[in-house]
């Protein structure tokens, strides 16, 4: 896989993106001169989490200032159909269309099957699986008119080994649902659709607060690993990435990256982990 174009002039609509991996992907796209609209619930600062949809838009603009990038902050909820429709309409009104949909919004709960509260189960499926389906399908009419439409979802390959299926079934159902929704819509519409996932843990709030605390966070790779891989996918020829669930490291290796130390925090060898959780 080789990078053939940039994202200059492309319009990206992303769910989430107020922090973490989503924000890193948005800022990387902005460096090319992309227009980025993000929809997130974080209108006001959270006591335990950095950033709001507004501060994220400021960061995106600053990151792409030299390239002429623009950003649009939209307060909304991917669970709500009217809210998603408003986000799509606002993006089209601001930028004239939509070229790329990025499904980044995700909820995580690692409760076991017998212990997890069904309200938390429903929340994950509403945001992850249903949100991905709703967000993508609402933008389809505009993706179809783009010269180079793409769908990118931050979700894992469909691995049916016991190690994966037995880890956290409630969560894995919701994440696999994101992948199935993405690849299914891509197959139906023939719009290049790709799922992308890391092989290792990434330095996100979810890793810090849920997965393993400061030690696992310290030994995880930086968000730039994900944003560089996403950029490589979104700028590759569509037919080379359509219908695939890819790992970030494989994408970067195919793009010519041989030294992954640039994505290491520089403290220890990065800890490999079977479950790489993201925001």
GROMACS .gro file of N, CA and C in nm, residues 98-101 136-152 181-195 234 237-244:
model
  135
   98UNK      N    1  -1.975   1.589   0.182
   98UNK     CA    2  -1.902   1.500   0.273
   98UNK      C    3  -1.828   1.397   0.188
   99UNK      N    4  -1.698   1.384   0.211
   99UNK     CA    5  -1.617   1.286   0.138
   99UNK      C    6  -1.584   1.164   0.223
  100UNK      N    7  -1.568   1.185   0.353
  100UNK     CA    8  -1.521   1.079   0.441
  100UNK      C    9  -1.602   1.079   0.569
  101UNK      N   10  -1.648   0.962   0.610
  101UNK     CA   11  -1.710   0.944   0.741
  101UNK      C   12  -1.616   0.862   0.827
  136UNK      N   13  -2.325   0.647   0.961
  136UNK     CA   14  -2.281   0.621   0.825
  136UNK      C   15  -2.395   0.632   0.725
  137UNK      N   16  -2.508   0.572   0.757
  137UNK     CA   17  -2.617   0.571   0.661
  137UNK      C   18  -2.675   0.711   0.638
  138UNK      N   19  -2.670   0.794   0.741
  138UNK     CA   20  -2.725   0.929   0.727
  138UNK      C   21  -2.642   1.013   0.630
  139UNK      N   22  -2.514   0.982   0.621
  139UNK     CA   23  -2.426   1.057   0.531
  139UNK      C   24  -2.418   0.997   0.391
  140UNK      N   25  -2.482   0.884   0.367
  140UNK     CA   26  -2.464   0.812   0.241
  140UNK      C   27  -2.500   0.896   0.119
  141UNK      N   28  -2.607   0.972   0.126
  141UNK     CA   29  -2.648   1.048   0.008
  141UNK      C   30  -2.540   1.146  -0.036
  142UNK      N   31  -2.459   1.193   0.057
  142UNK     CA   32  -2.351   1.285   0.021
  142UNK      C   33  -2.223   1.211  -0.014
  143UNK      N   34  -2.197   1.099   0.050
  143UNK     CA   35  -2.083   1.017   0.012
  143UNK      C   36  -2.095   0.972  -0.133
  144UNK      N   37  -2.216   0.941  -0.174
  144UNK     CA   38  -2.238   0.891  -0.311
  144UNK      C   39  -2.204   0.996  -0.417
  145UNK      N   40  -2.207   1.122  -0.381
  145UNK     CA   41  -2.176   1.227  -0.478
  145UNK      C   42  -2.030   1.270  -0.473
  146UNK      N   43  -1.952   1.214  -0.379
  146UNK     CA   44  -1.811   1.248  -0.369
  146UNK      C   45  -1.731   1.175  -0.477
  147UNK      N   46  -1.624   1.237  -0.524
  147UNK     CA   47  -1.538   1.174  -0.624
  147UNK      C   48  -1.453   1.063  -0.562
  148UNK      N   49  -1.433   1.069  -0.431
  148UNK     CA   50  -1.349   0.968  -0.365
  148UNK      C   51  -1.403   0.943  -0.224
  149UNK      N   52  -1.521   0.882  -0.212
  149UNK     CA   53  -1.582   0.862  -0.081
  149UNK      C   54  -1.512   0.752  -0.002
  150UNK      N   55  -1.511   0.768   0.131
  150UNK     CA   56  -1.451   0.667   0.218
  150UNK      C   57  -1.533   0.656   0.347
  151UNK      N   58  -1.528   0.537   0.404
  151UNK     CA   59  -1.583   0.512   0.537
  151UNK      C   60  -1.473   0.446   0.619
  152UNK      N   61  -1.442   0.502   0.734
  152UNK     CA   62  -1.339   0.447   0.821
  152UNK      C   63  -1.395   0.433   0.962
  181UNK      N   64  -2.113  -0.345   1.067
  181UNK     CA   65  -2.194  -0.237   1.008
  181UNK      C   66  -2.115  -0.166   0.898
  182UNK      N   67  -1.988  -0.141   0.926
  182UNK     CA   68  -1.903  -0.069   0.830
  182UNK      C   69  -1.881  -0.150   0.703
  183UNK      N   70  -1.836  -0.273   0.718
  183UNK     CA   71  -1.807  -0.354   0.600
  183UNK      C   72  -1.936  -0.390   0.525
  184UNK      N   73  -2.046  -0.406   0.600
  184UNK     CA   74  -2.173  -0.437   0.536
  184UNK      C   75  -2.222  -0.322   0.450
  185UNK      N   76  -2.219  -0.202   0.504
  185UNK     CA   77  -2.263  -0.085   0.426
  185UNK      C   78  -2.170  -0.063   0.307
  186UNK      N   79  -2.041  -0.085   0.329
  186UNK     CA   80  -1.947  -0.071   0.218
  186UNK      C   81  -1.977  -0.170   0.106
  187UNK      N   82  -2.006  -0.296   0.143
  187UNK     CA   83  -2.037  -0.397   0.042
  187UNK      C   84  -2.166  -0.364  -0.032
  188UNK      N   85  -2.262  -0.310   0.042
  188UNK     CA   86  -2.392  -0.276  -0.017
  188UNK      C   87  -2.382  -0.160  -0.115
  189UNK      N   88  -2.304  -0.059  -0.079
  189UNK     CA   89  -2.299   0.065  -0.157
  189UNK      C   90  -2.180   0.074  -0.250
  190UNK      N   91  -2.082  -0.014  -0.232
  190UNK     CA   92  -1.956  -0.012  -0.307
  190UNK      C   93  -1.873   0.114  -0.278
  191UNK      N   94  -1.899   0.174  -0.162
  191UNK     CA   95  -1.814   0.282  -0.113
  191UNK      C   96  -1.701   0.217  -0.034
  192UNK      N   97  -1.574   0.250  -0.061
  192UNK     CA   98  -1.463   0.188   0.012
  192UNK      C   99  -1.478   0.208   0.162
  193UNK      N  100  -1.491   0.098   0.235
  193UNK     CA  101  -1.511   0.102   0.379
  193UNK      C  102  -1.407   0.014   0.446
  194UNK      N  103  -1.348   0.066   0.553
  194UNK     CA  104  -1.238  -0.002   0.620
  194UNK      C  105  -1.253   0.010   0.770
  195UNK      N  106  -1.222  -0.098   0.841
  195UNK     CA  107  -1.211  -0.095   0.986
  195UNK      C  108  -1.062  -0.094   1.020
  234UNK      N  109  -0.676   0.638   0.438
  234UNK     CA  110  -0.764   0.734   0.371
  234UNK      C  111  -0.703   0.794   0.245
  237UNK      N  112  -0.530   0.413  -0.257
  237UNK     CA  113  -0.636   0.386  -0.355
  237UNK      C  114  -0.751   0.310  -0.289
  238UNK      N  115  -0.872   0.354  -0.311
  238UNK     CA  116  -0.986   0.297  -0.241
  238UNK      C  117  -1.000   0.148  -0.257
  239UNK      N  118  -0.970   0.096  -0.376
  239UNK     CA  119  -0.990  -0.047  -0.399
  239UNK      C  120  -0.888  -0.133  -0.325
  240UNK      N  121  -0.782  -0.073  -0.272
  240UNK     CA  122  -0.683  -0.152  -0.199
  240UNK      C  123  -0.718  -0.168  -0.052
  241UNK      N  124  -0.810  -0.088  -0.003
  241UNK     CA  125  -0.847  -0.095   0.140
  241UNK      C  126  -0.995  -0.125   0.161
  242UNK      N  127  -1.072  -0.128   0.055
  242UNK     CA  128  -1.217  -0.151   0.067
  242UNK      C  129  -1.246  -0.290   0.121
  243UNK      N  130  -1.342  -0.295   0.215
  243UNK     CA  131  -1.388  -0.423   0.265
  243UNK      C  132  -1.290  -0.494   0.356
  244UNK      N  133  -1.194  -0.422   0.411
  244UNK     CA  134  -1.093  -0.485   0.494
  244UNK      C  135  -1.098  -0.435   0.637
   0.00000   0.00000   0.00000
